[in-house]
Each structure stands twice: as structure tokens, then as C-alpha cells.
Short mmCIF file of C-alpha atoms in Angstrom, two decimals:
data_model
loop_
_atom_site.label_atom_id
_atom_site.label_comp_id
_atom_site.label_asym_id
_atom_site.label_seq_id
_atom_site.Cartn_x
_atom_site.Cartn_y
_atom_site.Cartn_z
CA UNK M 1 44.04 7.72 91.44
CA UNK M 2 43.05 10.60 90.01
CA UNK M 3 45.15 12.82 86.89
CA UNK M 4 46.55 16.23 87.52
CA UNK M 5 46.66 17.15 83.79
CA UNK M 6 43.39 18.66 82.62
CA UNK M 7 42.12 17.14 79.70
CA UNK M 8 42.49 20.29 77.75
CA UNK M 9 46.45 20.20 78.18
CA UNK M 10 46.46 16.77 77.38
CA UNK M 11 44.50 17.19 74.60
CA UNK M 12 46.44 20.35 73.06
CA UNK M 13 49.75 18.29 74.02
CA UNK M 14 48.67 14.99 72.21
CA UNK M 15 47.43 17.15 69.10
CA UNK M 16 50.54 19.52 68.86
CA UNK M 17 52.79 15.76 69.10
CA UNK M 18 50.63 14.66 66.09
CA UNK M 19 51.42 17.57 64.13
CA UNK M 20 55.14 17.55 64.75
CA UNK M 21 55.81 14.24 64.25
CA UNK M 22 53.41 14.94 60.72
CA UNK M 23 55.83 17.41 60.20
CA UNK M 24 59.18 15.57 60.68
CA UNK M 25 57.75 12.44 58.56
CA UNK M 26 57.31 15.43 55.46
CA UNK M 27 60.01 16.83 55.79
CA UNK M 28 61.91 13.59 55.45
CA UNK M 29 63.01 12.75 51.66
CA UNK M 30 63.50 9.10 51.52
CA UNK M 31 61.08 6.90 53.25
CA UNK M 32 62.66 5.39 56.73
CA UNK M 33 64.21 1.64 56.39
CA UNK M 34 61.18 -1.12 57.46
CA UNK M 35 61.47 -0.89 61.30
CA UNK M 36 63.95 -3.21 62.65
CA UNK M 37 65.77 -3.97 59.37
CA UNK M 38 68.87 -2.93 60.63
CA UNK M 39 68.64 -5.63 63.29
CA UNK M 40 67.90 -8.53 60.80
CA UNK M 41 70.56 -7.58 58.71
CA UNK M 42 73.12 -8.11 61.83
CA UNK M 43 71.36 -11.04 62.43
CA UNK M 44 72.02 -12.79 58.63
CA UNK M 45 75.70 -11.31 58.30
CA UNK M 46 76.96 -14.27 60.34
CA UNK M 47 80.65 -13.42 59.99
CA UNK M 48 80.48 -9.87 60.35
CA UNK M 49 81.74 -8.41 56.73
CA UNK M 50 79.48 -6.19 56.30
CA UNK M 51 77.76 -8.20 53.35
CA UNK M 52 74.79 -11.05 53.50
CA UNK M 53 76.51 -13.79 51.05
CA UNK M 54 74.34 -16.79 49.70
CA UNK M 55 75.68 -18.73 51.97
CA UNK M 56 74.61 -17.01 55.31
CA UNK M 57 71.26 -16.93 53.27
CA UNK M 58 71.04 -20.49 53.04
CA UNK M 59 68.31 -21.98 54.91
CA UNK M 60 66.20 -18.54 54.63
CA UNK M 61 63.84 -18.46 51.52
CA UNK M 62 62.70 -14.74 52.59
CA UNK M 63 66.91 -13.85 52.20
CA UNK M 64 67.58 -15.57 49.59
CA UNK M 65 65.15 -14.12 47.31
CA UNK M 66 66.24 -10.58 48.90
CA UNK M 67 69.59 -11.11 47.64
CA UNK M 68 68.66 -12.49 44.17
CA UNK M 69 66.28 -9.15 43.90
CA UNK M 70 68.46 -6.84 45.69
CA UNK M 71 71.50 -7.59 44.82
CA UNK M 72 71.94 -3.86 42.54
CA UNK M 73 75.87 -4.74 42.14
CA UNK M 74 75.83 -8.17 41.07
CA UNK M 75 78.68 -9.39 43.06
CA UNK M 76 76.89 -12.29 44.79
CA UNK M 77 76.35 -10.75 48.28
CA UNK M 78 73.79 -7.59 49.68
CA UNK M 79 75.41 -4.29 51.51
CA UNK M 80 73.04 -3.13 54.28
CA UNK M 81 72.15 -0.25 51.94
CA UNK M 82 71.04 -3.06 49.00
CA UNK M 83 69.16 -5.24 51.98
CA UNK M 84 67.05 -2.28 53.33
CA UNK M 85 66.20 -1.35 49.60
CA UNK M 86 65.06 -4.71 48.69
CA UNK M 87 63.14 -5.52 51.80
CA UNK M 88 61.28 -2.17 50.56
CA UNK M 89 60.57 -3.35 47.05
CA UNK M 90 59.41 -6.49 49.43
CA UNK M 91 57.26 -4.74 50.94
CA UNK M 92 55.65 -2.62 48.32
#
């Protein structure tokens, strides 16, 4: 099967979607959360409070030492905002 789209469109099209998305990643302030973060958070809050406790960590070495390095409140338990942070300090 043969393309319709000359190779010089695609080319210009590929390059111009390069730049843009250059663009959009500058322009953002804050680096974005670790992909699919927000998904393992859901996945460790276990009753659905909003928080990842030591308990729901139990059993998950990785979580547990997220929420005895992320933990920026000290009340025993990670926000989603604390979990994203510390699985960037993780990941640094």
C-alpha cells in the first residue's frame, strides 16, 4: 500500500510537532508528576480518604519509604500532592 503524504509534509509536520511540544514542555513551570503516579496513588489509598496511611503501605517497601521521606506534614499518612513529590525526590 502505498502513502499519500509526501515525505516533505510529513517531514515539516513531524518537525513542527517536535517544536510545539518543545515549546509546551518550556513553558511549563513545575516538572509533570512521574507518568502514571496518579494511578498508583489510587491504587495504595485502599479506603479511599484521600491519604496513603502506614497501614495501606504495609507490605510495600517502595511506599513505605515514600511515606517516611515524603511525608512534609508529619501526620503519619501522604496527600497525593506529598506522594507525587516524593516519588520525584525518588526518582532524582
Amino acid at each position: 500500500m502505498k502513502s499519500s503524504i509526501h515525505p516533505r509534509v510529513l517531514q515539516a509536520f513531524l518537525a513542527a510537532s517536535a517544536f510545539s511540544l518543545g515549546l509546551a514542555h518550556a513553558a511549563d513551570p513545575q516538572p509533570t508528576p512521574p507518568a502514571g503516579s496518579e494511578l498508583r496513588f489510587v491504587a495504595f489509598d485502599l479506603n479511599r480518604d484521600g491519604y496513603i496511611d502506614g497501614k495501606e503501605a504495609t507490605g510495600f517497601p517502595e511506599v513505605s519509604r515514600l511515606l517516611s521521606s515524603g511525608d512534609a506534614n508529619s501526620d503519619g499518612r501522604l496527600s497525593e500532592k506529598e506522594f507525587v513529590g516524593a516519588l520525584r525526590q525518588s526518582a532524582r
